[in-house]
mmCIF file of C-alpha atoms and ligand atoms in Angstrom:
data_model
loop_
_atom_site.group_PDB
_atom_site.id
_atom_site.type_symbol
_atom_site.label_atom_id
_atom_site.label_comp_id
_atom_site.label_asym_id
_atom_site.label_seq_id
_atom_site.Cartn_x
_atom_site.Cartn_y
_atom_site.Cartn_z
ATOM 1 C CA MET Y 5 -10.364 -24.475 -8.767
ATOM 2 C CA ALA Y 6 -9.604 -20.790 -9.510
ATOM 3 C CA VAL Y 7 -7.657 -18.973 -6.840
ATOM 4 C CA TYR Y 8 -6.771 -15.329 -6.371
ATOM 5 C CA PHE Y 9 -3.531 -14.560 -4.549
ATOM 6 C CA ASP Y 10 -2.941 -11.040 -5.832
ATOM 7 C CA ASN Y 11 -4.581 -9.059 -3.048
ATOM 8 C CA ALA Y 12 -1.708 -6.572 -2.784
ATOM 9 C CA ALA Y 13 -2.663 -5.504 -6.325
ATOM 10 C CA THR Y 14 -6.338 -5.241 -5.455
ATOM 11 C CA THR Y 15 -8.912 -6.986 -3.281
ATOM 12 C CA PRO Y 16 -12.449 -8.160 -4.081
ATOM 13 C CA LEU Y 17 -15.242 -5.857 -2.961
ATOM 14 C CA ASP Y 18 -16.896 -6.862 0.322
ATOM 15 C CA PRO Y 19 -20.658 -7.374 -0.352
ATOM 16 C CA ASP Y 20 -21.517 -5.214 2.694
ATOM 17 C CA VAL Y 21 -19.507 -2.396 1.137
ATOM 18 C CA LEU Y 22 -21.465 -2.728 -2.088
ATOM 19 C CA ASP Y 23 -24.739 -2.606 -0.127
ATOM 20 C CA ALA Y 24 -23.635 0.632 1.517
ATOM 21 C CA MET Y 25 -22.760 2.149 -1.866
ATOM 22 C CA LEU Y 26 -25.830 1.153 -3.874
ATOM 23 C CA PRO Y 27 -28.274 3.769 -2.496
ATOM 24 C CA PHE Y 28 -25.830 6.461 -3.639
ATOM 25 C CA MET Y 29 -25.862 5.045 -7.149
ATOM 26 C CA ARG Y 30 -29.640 4.745 -7.204
ATOM 27 C CA GLU Y 31 -31.765 7.150 -5.183
ATOM 28 C CA HIS Y 32 -29.270 9.597 -3.606
ATOM 29 C CA PHE Y 33 -27.885 11.195 -6.739
ATOM 30 C CA GLY Y 34 -27.706 14.879 -5.709
ATOM 31 C CA ASN Y 35 -24.582 16.943 -6.130
ATOM 32 C CA PRO Y 36 -23.038 17.338 -2.667
ATOM 33 C CA SER Y 37 -22.286 21.014 -3.415
ATOM 34 C CA SER Y 38 -25.975 21.787 -4.036
ATOM 35 C CA ILE Y 39 -27.723 23.405 -1.116
ATOM 36 C CA HIS Y 40 -31.140 21.799 -1.721
ATOM 37 C CA GLY Y 41 -32.368 18.625 -0.028
ATOM 38 C CA HIS Y 42 -31.007 16.236 -2.690
ATOM 39 C CA GLY Y 43 -27.570 17.775 -2.327
ATOM 40 C CA ARG Y 44 -27.662 17.999 1.458
ATOM 41 C CA LYS Y 45 -28.457 14.281 1.783
ATOM 42 C CA VAL Y 46 -25.336 13.416 -0.191
ATOM 43 C CA ARG Y 47 -23.176 16.037 1.547
ATOM 44 C CA ALA Y 48 -24.160 14.443 4.874
ATOM 45 C CA ALA Y 49 -23.004 11.021 3.624
ATOM 46 C CA ILE Y 50 -19.611 12.431 2.619
ATOM 47 C CA GLU Y 51 -19.148 14.166 5.948
ATOM 48 C CA ASN Y 52 -20.186 11.015 7.816
ATOM 49 C CA ALA Y 53 -17.615 9.043 5.826
ATOM 50 C CA ARG Y 54 -14.981 11.631 6.733
ATOM 51 C CA LYS Y 55 -15.909 11.339 10.421
ATOM 52 C CA THR Y 56 -15.785 7.544 10.290
ATOM 53 C CA ILE Y 57 -12.310 7.501 8.728
ATOM 54 C CA ALA Y 58 -11.012 10.205 11.064
ATOM 55 C CA HIS Y 59 -12.278 8.269 14.069
ATOM 56 C CA LEU Y 60 -10.619 5.041 12.884
ATOM 57 C CA ILE Y 61 -7.165 6.639 12.725
ATOM 58 C CA ASN Y 62 -7.729 8.944 15.722
ATOM 59 C CA ALA Y 63 -7.688 12.121 13.619
ATOM 60 C CA ALA Y 64 -10.086 15.051 13.288
ATOM 61 C CA PRO Y 65 -12.446 15.048 10.263
ATOM 62 C CA ALA Y 66 -10.875 18.248 8.871
ATOM 63 C CA GLU Y 67 -7.563 16.382 8.579
ATOM 64 C CA ILE Y 68 -8.986 13.915 6.029
ATOM 65 C CA SER Y 69 -9.145 14.766 2.299
ATOM 66 C CA PHE Y 70 -10.643 12.370 -0.220
ATOM 67 C CA THR Y 71 -8.536 11.431 -3.236
ATOM 68 C CA SER Y 72 -8.665 9.028 -6.164
ATOM 69 C CA GLY Y 73 -6.432 6.562 -4.274
ATOM 70 C CA GLY Y 74 -2.912 5.996 -3.019
ATOM 71 C CA THR Y 75 -1.050 7.496 -5.972
ATOM 72 C CA GLU Y 76 -2.863 10.785 -5.695
ATOM 73 C CA GLY Y 77 -2.386 10.923 -1.915
ATOM 74 C CA ASP Y 78 1.365 10.349 -2.358
ATOM 75 C CA ASN Y 79 1.463 13.112 -4.972
ATOM 76 C CA TYR Y 80 -0.394 15.544 -2.715
ATOM 77 C CA ALA Y 81 1.909 14.901 0.196
ATOM 78 C CA ALA Y 82 5.052 15.368 -1.909
ATOM 79 C CA PHE Y 83 4.086 18.146 -4.337
ATOM 80 C CA GLY Y 84 1.894 19.905 -1.834
ATOM 81 C CA SER Y 85 4.348 20.131 1.027
ATOM 82 C CA ILE Y 86 7.548 20.587 -1.022
ATOM 83 C CA ARG Y 87 6.045 23.414 -3.059
ATOM 84 C CA THR Y 88 4.097 25.012 -0.200
ATOM 85 C CA LEU Y 89 7.004 25.009 2.240
ATOM 86 C CA GLY Y 90 9.686 25.570 -0.371
ATOM 87 C CA LEU Y 91 11.649 22.503 0.767
ATOM 88 C CA ARG Y 92 14.805 21.902 -1.272
ATOM 89 C CA HIS Y 93 15.735 18.369 -0.254
ATOM 90 C CA ALA Y 94 13.860 15.069 -0.045
ATOM 91 C CA VAL Y 95 14.736 11.618 1.236
ATOM 92 C CA THR Y 96 13.211 8.331 0.167
ATOM 93 C CA SER Y 97 14.467 4.785 -0.540
ATOM 94 C CA LYS Y 98 14.911 2.794 -3.743
ATOM 95 C CA LEU Y 99 12.337 0.309 -2.407
ATOM 96 C CA GLU Y 100 9.373 2.706 -2.488
ATOM 97 C CA HIS Y 101 6.377 2.287 -4.777
ATOM 98 C CA HIS Y 102 6.584 4.235 -8.032
ATOM 99 C CA ALA Y 103 3.801 6.484 -6.737
ATOM 100 C CA VAL Y 104 6.426 7.958 -4.408
ATOM 101 C CA LEU Y 105 9.651 7.335 -6.369
ATOM 102 C CA HIS Y 106 8.494 8.752 -9.691
ATOM 103 C CA THR Y 107 6.807 11.701 -7.974
ATOM 104 C CA LEU Y 108 9.979 12.713 -6.149
ATOM 105 C CA GLN Y 109 12.093 12.055 -9.232
ATOM 106 C CA ALA Y 110 9.774 14.385 -11.191
ATOM 107 C CA LEU Y 111 10.370 17.091 -8.581
ATOM 108 C CA GLU Y 112 14.113 16.458 -8.830
ATOM 109 C CA LYS Y 113 13.984 16.778 -12.634
ATOM 110 C CA THR Y 114 12.262 20.143 -12.465
ATOM 111 C CA GLY Y 115 14.982 21.347 -10.070
ATOM 112 C CA ASP Y 116 12.592 21.744 -7.101
ATOM 113 C CA ILE Y 117 14.632 19.379 -4.912
ATOM 114 C CA THR Y 118 17.728 17.289 -4.637
ATOM 115 C CA LEU Y 119 16.852 13.711 -3.778
ATOM 116 C CA SER Y 120 18.715 11.336 -1.456
ATOM 117 C CA TYR Y 121 18.110 7.614 -0.951
ATOM 118 C CA VAL Y 122 18.417 5.946 2.440
ATOM 119 C CA GLN Y 123 20.710 2.947 2.266
ATOM 120 C CA HIS Y 124 19.406 -0.526 3.033
ATOM 121 C CA ASP Y 125 20.855 -3.987 3.396
ATOM 122 C CA GLU Y 126 20.275 -6.927 1.028
ATOM 123 C CA GLN Y 127 17.082 -7.827 2.858
ATOM 124 C CA GLY Y 128 15.718 -4.306 2.533
ATOM 125 C CA ARG Y 129 16.247 -3.152 6.154
ATOM 126 C CA LEU Y 130 16.610 0.627 6.100
ATOM 127 C CA ASP Y 131 19.733 2.142 7.616
ATOM 128 C CA LEU Y 132 18.205 4.695 9.989
ATOM 129 C CA ALA Y 133 21.618 6.043 11.020
ATOM 130 C CA HIS Y 134 22.031 7.014 7.358
ATOM 131 C CA LEU Y 135 18.631 8.735 7.411
ATOM 132 C CA ASP Y 136 19.812 10.699 10.432
ATOM 133 C CA GLU Y 137 23.037 11.713 8.614
ATOM 134 C CA LEU Y 138 21.128 12.778 5.497
ATOM 135 C CA LEU Y 139 18.798 14.958 7.539
ATOM 136 C CA LYS Y 140 21.685 16.425 9.516
ATOM 137 C CA ALA Y 141 23.633 17.263 6.347
ATOM 138 C CA ASN Y 142 20.798 18.893 4.434
ATOM 139 C CA GLY Y 143 18.330 21.628 5.309
ATOM 140 C CA ARG Y 144 14.724 21.021 6.292
ATOM 141 C CA SER Y 145 13.686 18.023 4.200
ATOM 142 C CA PHE Y 146 10.691 16.073 3.002
ATOM 143 C CA VAL Y 147 10.928 12.375 3.925
ATOM 144 C CA SER Y 148 8.803 9.688 2.292
ATOM 145 C CA LEU Y 149 9.306 6.157 3.604
ATOM 146 C CA MET Y 150 6.586 3.558 3.324
ATOM 147 C CA HIS Y 151 5.077 1.531 6.155
ATOM 148 C CA ALA Y 152 5.068 -1.814 4.330
ATOM 149 C CA ASN Y 153 6.588 -2.682 0.999
ATOM 150 C CA ASN Y 154 4.046 -3.871 -1.552
ATOM 151 C CA GLU Y 155 6.429 -6.338 -3.249
ATOM 152 C CA ILE Y 156 8.386 -7.960 -0.438
ATOM 153 C CA GLY Y 157 6.238 -7.030 2.542
ATOM 154 C CA ASN Y 158 9.020 -5.501 4.689
ATOM 155 C CA LEU Y 159 7.626 -3.406 7.540
ATOM 156 C CA ASN Y 160 9.508 -0.197 8.284
ATOM 157 C CA ASP Y 161 9.711 1.156 11.813
ATOM 158 C CA ILE Y 162 7.714 4.320 11.160
ATOM 159 C CA ALA Y 163 7.659 5.255 14.860
ATOM 160 C CA THR Y 164 11.464 5.532 14.984
ATOM 161 C CA ILE Y 165 11.595 7.194 11.552
ATOM 162 C CA GLY Y 166 9.055 9.709 12.876
ATOM 163 C CA ASP Y 167 11.284 10.443 15.890
ATOM 164 C CA ILE Y 168 14.310 11.032 13.648
ATOM 165 C CA CYS Y 169 12.268 13.281 11.351
ATOM 166 C CA GLN Y 170 10.942 15.245 14.299
ATOM 167 C CA GLU Y 171 14.453 15.805 15.633
ATOM 168 C CA HIS Y 172 15.458 17.354 12.315
ATOM 169 C CA LYS Y 173 12.135 19.145 11.764
ATOM 170 C CA ALA Y 174 11.615 17.153 8.561
ATOM 171 C CA ILE Y 175 8.181 16.719 7.010
ATOM 172 C CA PHE Y 176 7.409 13.003 7.193
ATOM 173 C CA HIS Y 177 5.066 11.262 4.791
ATOM 174 C CA THR Y 178 4.509 7.528 4.952
ATOM 175 C CA ASP Y 179 2.807 5.509 2.246
ATOM 176 C CA THR Y 180 0.407 3.338 4.239
ATOM 177 C CA VAL Y 181 -1.449 1.978 1.206
ATOM 178 C CA GLN Y 182 -0.580 -1.647 2.017
ATOM 179 C CA THR Y 183 -1.178 -1.406 5.764
ATOM 180 C CA MET Y 184 -4.301 0.735 6.032
ATOM 181 C CA GLY Y 185 -7.097 -1.572 7.162
ATOM 182 C CA HIS Y 186 -4.553 -4.277 8.051
ATOM 183 C CA TYR Y 187 -2.847 -2.567 11.021
ATOM 184 C CA GLN Y 188 -4.132 0.081 13.446
ATOM 185 C CA HIS Y 189 -2.898 3.589 12.699
ATOM 186 C CA ASP Y 190 -3.160 6.158 15.453
ATOM 187 C CA VAL Y 191 -2.020 9.555 14.237
ATOM 188 C CA GLN Y 192 -1.824 10.814 17.826
ATOM 189 C CA GLN Y 193 0.953 8.268 18.458
ATOM 190 C CA LEU Y 194 2.715 8.596 15.102
ATOM 191 C CA LYS Y 195 4.836 11.605 14.183
ATOM 192 C CA ASN Y 196 3.751 11.535 10.529
ATOM 193 C CA HIS Y 197 2.634 14.687 8.820
ATOM 194 C CA PHE Y 198 0.856 12.658 6.140
ATOM 195 C CA LEU Y 199 -0.420 9.174 5.520
ATOM 196 C CA VAL Y 200 -2.620 7.672 2.833
ATOM 197 C CA GLY Y 201 -5.248 5.012 2.260
ATOM 198 C CA SER Y 202 -6.653 3.382 -0.874
ATOM 199 C CA ALA Y 203 -10.018 1.616 -0.590
ATOM 200 C CA HIS Y 204 -9.356 -1.148 -3.116
ATOM 201 C CA LYS Y 205 -6.577 -2.580 -0.927
ATOM 202 C CA PHE Y 206 -9.055 -3.389 1.853
ATOM 203 C CA HIS Y 207 -12.131 -4.671 0.013
ATOM 204 C CA GLY Y 208 -13.458 -1.257 -0.972
ATOM 205 C CA PRO Y 209 -14.010 0.211 -4.430
ATOM 206 C CA LYS Y 210 -11.234 1.252 -6.826
ATOM 207 C CA GLY Y 211 -10.391 4.849 -7.586
ATOM 208 C CA VAL Y 212 -10.973 6.304 -4.141
ATOM 209 C CA GLY Y 213 -8.776 6.902 -1.122
ATOM 210 C CA PHE Y 214 -7.806 9.536 1.385
ATOM 211 C CA LEU Y 215 -4.943 11.655 2.596
ATOM 212 C CA TYR Y 216 -4.440 12.392 6.282
ATOM 213 C CA ARG Y 217 -2.760 15.735 6.872
ATOM 214 C CA ARG Y 218 -1.540 16.846 10.293
ATOM 215 C CA PRO Y 219 -3.207 20.097 11.381
ATOM 216 C CA GLY Y 220 -1.158 23.080 10.327
ATOM 217 C CA GLU Y 221 0.261 21.281 7.272
ATOM 218 C CA GLN Y 222 -0.943 23.189 4.256
ATOM 219 C CA VAL Y 223 -0.812 21.558 0.863
ATOM 220 C CA SER Y 224 -1.289 23.458 -2.360
ATOM 221 C CA PRO Y 225 -3.966 22.034 -4.671
ATOM 222 C CA LEU Y 226 -2.929 19.681 -7.478
ATOM 223 C CA ILE Y 227 -6.325 20.042 -9.132
ATOM 224 C CA HIS Y 228 -7.718 23.532 -9.521
ATOM 225 C CA GLY Y 229 -11.386 24.423 -9.883
ATOM 226 C CA GLY Y 230 -14.212 24.503 -7.355
ATOM 227 C CA SER Y 231 -13.870 24.678 -3.596
ATOM 228 C CA GLN Y 232 -14.473 20.980 -2.848
ATOM 229 C CA GLU Y 233 -12.330 19.328 -0.149
ATOM 230 C CA ARG Y 234 -11.593 22.738 1.406
ATOM 231 C CA ASN Y 235 -10.028 24.046 -1.788
ATOM 232 C CA VAL Y 236 -7.414 21.295 -1.900
ATOM 233 C CA ARG Y 237 -8.997 19.058 -4.515
ATOM 234 C CA ALA Y 238 -11.508 20.524 -6.914
ATOM 235 C CA GLY Y 239 -14.176 18.466 -8.664
ATOM 236 C CA THR Y 240 -17.452 16.812 -7.735
ATOM 237 C CA GLU Y 241 -16.740 14.120 -5.183
ATOM 238 C CA ASN Y 242 -16.796 10.389 -5.947
ATOM 239 C CA VAL Y 243 -19.748 10.005 -3.587
ATOM 240 C CA TYR Y 244 -20.421 6.253 -3.702
ATOM 241 C CA GLY Y 245 -16.674 5.622 -3.695
ATOM 242 C CA ILE Y 246 -16.279 7.703 -0.549
ATOM 243 C CA VAL Y 247 -19.210 5.926 1.131
ATOM 244 C CA GLY Y 248 -17.670 2.558 0.173
ATOM 245 C CA LEU Y 249 -14.225 3.626 1.376
ATOM 246 C CA ALA Y 250 -15.520 4.469 4.846
ATOM 247 C CA LYS Y 251 -17.569 1.282 5.086
ATOM 248 C CA ALA Y 252 -14.628 -0.847 3.941
ATOM 249 C CA LEU Y 253 -12.272 0.720 6.479
ATOM 250 C CA GLU Y 254 -14.858 0.313 9.224
ATOM 251 C CA ILE Y 255 -15.211 -3.412 8.483
ATOM 252 C CA ALA Y 256 -11.442 -3.890 8.097
ATOM 253 C CA CYS Y 257 -10.733 -2.258 11.462
ATOM 254 C CA ARG Y 258 -13.613 -4.074 13.187
ATOM 255 C CA ASP Y 259 -12.417 -7.510 12.034
ATOM 256 C CA MET Y 260 -8.680 -6.778 11.932
ATOM 257 C CA ASP Y 261 -7.451 -9.151 14.640
ATOM 258 C CA ALA Y 262 -9.386 -12.147 13.325
ATOM 259 C CA HIS Y 263 -8.236 -11.468 9.752
ATOM 260 C CA HIS Y 264 -4.662 -10.997 10.868
ATOM 261 C CA ARG Y 265 -4.692 -14.398 12.580
ATOM 262 C CA HIS Y 266 -6.388 -16.117 9.649
ATOM 263 C CA ILE Y 267 -4.081 -14.655 6.991
ATOM 264 C CA GLN Y 268 -0.901 -15.229 9.028
ATOM 265 C CA THR Y 269 -1.933 -18.897 9.334
ATOM 266 C CA LEU Y 270 -2.227 -19.072 5.543
ATOM 267 C CA LYS Y 271 1.149 -17.418 5.124
ATOM 268 C CA ASP Y 272 2.768 -19.868 7.553
ATOM 269 C CA ARG Y 273 1.214 -22.716 5.601
ATOM 270 C CA PHE Y 274 2.554 -21.319 2.323
ATOM 271 C CA ILE Y 275 6.074 -21.067 3.776
ATOM 272 C CA ALA Y 276 5.991 -24.587 5.225
ATOM 273 C CA ARG Y 277 4.524 -26.214 2.124
ATOM 274 C CA LEU Y 278 6.742 -24.401 -0.377
ATOM 275 C CA THR Y 279 9.828 -25.270 1.651
ATOM 276 C CA ALA Y 280 8.764 -28.926 1.779
ATOM 277 C CA GLU Y 281 7.837 -29.204 -1.910
ATOM 278 C CA ILE Y 282 10.500 -27.189 -3.740
ATOM 279 C CA ASP Y 283 14.254 -27.514 -3.252
ATOM 280 C CA ASP Y 284 16.132 -24.288 -2.699
ATOM 281 C CA VAL Y 285 13.062 -22.117 -2.337
ATOM 282 C CA GLN Y 286 13.900 -18.811 -0.675
ATOM 283 C CA PHE Y 287 11.957 -15.739 0.429
ATOM 284 C CA ASN Y 288 12.779 -12.207 -0.646
ATOM 285 C CA GLY Y 289 13.442 -9.440 1.840
ATOM 286 C CA LEU Y 290 11.989 -10.065 5.287
ATOM 287 C CA SER Y 291 8.943 -11.724 3.782
ATOM 288 C CA ALA Y 292 9.185 -14.944 5.786
ATOM 289 C CA LEU Y 293 9.652 -13.226 9.165
ATOM 290 C CA ALA Y 294 6.253 -12.862 10.811
ATOM 291 C CA ASP Y 295 7.186 -9.950 13.059
ATOM 292 C CA GLN Y 296 9.000 -7.904 10.406
ATOM 293 C CA SER Y 297 6.758 -8.271 7.390
ATOM 294 C CA LEU Y 298 3.255 -7.560 6.245
ATOM 295 C CA TYR Y 299 1.171 -10.666 6.957
ATOM 296 C CA THR Y 300 -0.690 -10.410 3.643
ATOM 297 C CA VAL Y 301 2.425 -10.654 1.426
ATOM 298 C CA LEU Y 302 4.834 -13.517 0.728
ATOM 299 C CA SER Y 303 7.564 -12.927 -1.850
ATOM 300 C CA VAL Y 304 9.025 -16.206 -3.039
ATOM 301 C CA SER Y 305 12.362 -16.638 -4.795
ATOM 302 C CA LEU Y 306 12.463 -19.756 -6.960
ATOM 303 C CA PRO Y 307 15.429 -21.794 -8.199
ATOM 304 C CA PRO Y 308 17.123 -20.536 -11.377
ATOM 305 C CA SER Y 309 15.817 -23.278 -13.679
ATOM 306 C CA ALA Y 310 12.590 -21.560 -14.591
ATOM 307 C CA ASN Y 311 12.065 -18.063 -15.804
ATOM 308 C CA SER Y 312 9.621 -15.847 -14.022
ATOM 309 C CA GLU Y 313 7.378 -15.161 -16.992
ATOM 310 C CA MET Y 314 6.821 -18.875 -17.650
ATOM 311 C CA LEU Y 315 6.022 -19.418 -13.978
ATOM 312 C CA LEU Y 316 3.292 -16.811 -14.080
ATOM 313 C CA PHE Y 317 2.001 -18.101 -17.382
ATOM 314 C CA ASN Y 318 1.822 -21.668 -16.101
ATOM 315 C CA LEU Y 319 0.140 -20.621 -12.891
ATOM 316 C CA ASP Y 320 -2.356 -18.576 -14.870
ATOM 317 C CA ILE Y 321 -3.205 -21.551 -17.099
ATOM 318 C CA ASN Y 322 -3.887 -23.487 -13.907
ATOM 319 C CA ARG Y 323 -6.121 -20.645 -12.707
ATOM 320 C CA VAL Y 324 -3.842 -19.290 -9.995
ATOM 321 C CA SER Y 325 -3.596 -15.473 -10.133
ATOM 322 C CA VAL Y 326 -0.425 -14.041 -8.608
ATOM 323 C CA SER Y 327 2.061 -11.268 -9.318
ATOM 324 C CA GLY Y 328 5.571 -11.851 -10.522
ATOM 325 C CA GLY Y 329 8.568 -9.716 -10.979
ATOM 326 C CA SER Y 330 12.069 -10.961 -11.411
ATOM 327 C CA ALA Y 331 15.169 -8.870 -10.914
ATOM 328 C CA CYS Y 332 15.761 -8.986 -14.713
ATOM 329 C CA SER Y 333 16.224 -5.699 -16.443
ATOM 330 C CA SER Y 334 16.659 -6.669 -20.058
ATOM 331 C CA GLY Y 335 14.322 -7.077 -23.019
ATOM 332 C CA ALA Y 336 10.600 -6.792 -22.571
ATOM 333 C CA ASP Y 337 10.836 -7.587 -18.857
ATOM 334 C CA ALA Y 338 11.671 -4.354 -17.106
ATOM 335 C CA GLY Y 339 11.841 -6.369 -13.906
ATOM 336 C CA SER Y 340 11.176 -5.300 -10.369
ATOM 337 C CA HIS Y 341 13.040 -2.207 -9.190
ATOM 338 C CA VAL Y 342 12.675 -3.493 -5.622
ATOM 339 C CA LEU Y 343 14.276 -6.895 -6.264
ATOM 340 C CA ARG Y 344 17.022 -5.223 -8.297
ATOM 341 C CA ALA Y 345 17.719 -2.788 -5.458
ATOM 342 C CA LEU Y 346 18.075 -5.785 -3.125
ATOM 343 C CA GLY Y 347 20.598 -7.315 -5.538
ATOM 344 C CA CYS Y 348 18.461 -10.423 -6.116
ATOM 345 C CA ASP Y 349 19.786 -12.999 -8.557
ATOM 346 C CA PRO Y 350 18.241 -12.176 -11.969
ATOM 347 C CA GLN Y 351 18.208 -15.903 -12.832
ATOM 348 C CA ARG Y 352 15.786 -16.715 -10.022
ATOM 349 C CA GLY Y 353 12.055 -16.405 -10.582
ATOM 350 C CA ALA Y 354 10.037 -14.313 -8.165
ATOM 351 C CA ILE Y 355 6.401 -14.703 -7.265
ATOM 352 C CA ARG Y 356 4.365 -12.635 -4.865
ATOM 353 C CA PHE Y 357 1.493 -14.404 -3.171
ATOM 354 C CA SER Y 358 -0.730 -11.862 -1.455
ATOM 355 C CA MET Y 359 -3.649 -13.002 0.639
ATOM 356 C CA SER Y 360 -6.934 -11.691 1.956
ATOM 357 C CA LYS Y 361 -9.647 -12.693 4.420
ATOM 358 C CA TYR Y 362 -11.387 -14.621 1.635
ATOM 359 C CA ASN Y 363 -8.530 -17.078 0.987
ATOM 360 C CA THR Y 364 -8.508 -20.603 2.405
ATOM 361 C CA ALA Y 365 -5.989 -23.300 3.331
ATOM 362 C CA GLU Y 366 -7.259 -25.423 0.402
ATOM 363 C CA GLU Y 367 -6.377 -22.602 -1.972
ATOM 364 C CA VAL Y 368 -2.871 -22.413 -0.516
ATOM 365 C CA ASP Y 369 -2.425 -26.164 -1.042
ATOM 366 C CA TYR Y 370 -3.723 -25.931 -4.599
ATOM 367 C CA ALA Y 371 -1.401 -23.010 -5.496
ATOM 368 C CA VAL Y 372 1.640 -24.742 -3.971
ATOM 369 C CA GLU Y 373 0.805 -27.944 -5.850
ATOM 370 C CA GLN Y 374 0.566 -26.080 -9.177
ATOM 371 C CA LEU Y 375 3.892 -24.384 -8.574
ATOM 372 C CA ALA Y 376 5.642 -27.491 -7.248
ATOM 373 C CA LYS Y 377 4.713 -29.594 -10.257
ATOM 374 C CA MET Y 378 6.713 -27.230 -12.485
ATOM 375 C CA TYR Y 379 9.794 -28.236 -10.511
ATOM 376 C CA ARG Y 380 9.179 -31.964 -10.236
ATOM 377 C CA LYS Y 381 11.236 -34.213 -12.426
ATOM 378 C CA VAL Y 382 9.162 -36.187 -14.930
ATOM 379 C CA PRO Y 383 9.737 -39.933 -14.190
ATOM 380 C CA ALA Y 384 11.796 -41.596 -16.961
HETATM 381 N N1 PLP U 14 1.594 2.771 -2.764
HETATM 382 C C1 PLP U 14 1.689 1.446 -2.585
HETATM 383 C C2 PLP U 14 2.622 0.909 -1.540
HETATM 384 C C3 PLP U 14 0.918 0.575 -3.343
HETATM 385 O O1 PLP U 14 1.021 -0.751 -3.163
HETATM 386 C C4 PLP U 14 0.035 1.114 -4.317
HETATM 387 C C5 PLP U 14 -0.751 0.212 -5.184
HETATM 388 O O2 PLP U 14 -0.371 -0.884 -5.481
HETATM 389 C C6 PLP U 14 -0.028 2.509 -4.452
HETATM 390 C C7 PLP U 14 0.764 3.307 -3.658
HETATM 391 C C8 PLP U 14 -0.958 3.133 -5.441
HETATM 392 O O3 PLP U 14 -2.268 3.081 -4.968
HETATM 393 P P1 PLP U 14 -3.517 3.313 -5.945
HETATM 394 O O4 PLP U 14 -3.629 2.109 -6.802
HETATM 395 O O5 PLP U 14 -4.688 3.479 -5.040
HETATM 396 O O6 PLP U 14 -3.224 4.567 -6.713
#
């Protein structure tokens, strides 16, 4: 049996998404900027995709810009708003994805901003009173705090963060890469100025995503050239990617409740079986708490006897694909900045199981069995 439990890294393409994309690889090849019939056909598909996505998050089509994925959307939100509005201070947390952390650190290095980090406890819960203090003490700021953490699954309370940001007139971006297509996002309810999606995290194609931008929020272009995407992102559009992105989000939102239930059942099974099979198994962050963590992610902390790299290697030999990441920071293993920030024991191995609608209970049992046998004592 070969099993794939690395869906937070990327998900398999849904066959219905591929079917929607194929005509735009075969017969509909026109350039969407061309005004003739071949071009107009393709332009219409892009604008339909924009409408579909806008509708699914309760936005207007003009508020959606297509990007190459989550990283680019995070960069647009940060560079675009900090440079356009001349903001001098930004707030994030040490638990953010590098797409946010390294982007803000680059802006700090060039002297555009000073950067503050919201404190958190050892389980990764953000200290929102500290966020409030940081915003009170500094001028108008850019805030980037993710919805769900891609390594440990912690869900942040983006509604309350939005309220705090609004009180201090901060620009609030939230990285929703791991939750888009897995939770409903209604931009009329949220106070976010920006949020992002990346198709390959919800059974769409790689290399395509979108940025939502609240009306009135201008962002300066990162890519200069033609007037595509209302002058924000030049270059001929990734047409079949965009068509696939919209189809994938449509399916994900349509089937969300059923998938949520199915995947949470798998996660519960993982937790129960791992706890029964391996002594001293623990879960990083809030990963094991159903109401405070992303249902697709389970971050497991394993007893100190084994090292994380060997765990992954052994699982891989047994055809179980997962992600690892210990808190180690020496040698070739740069380790996980998230687990380090939580103060996790560097001697303990860490494995992230991340699930999708295609996984089954049998696959959970198989993966647990492969992991558990590495911890079983060989009979004398
Ligand atoms: N943000 C988060 C939370 C992610 O998990 C990822 C991808 O793993 C990204 C951003 C980057 O997205 P992309 O691969 O589409 O650039």
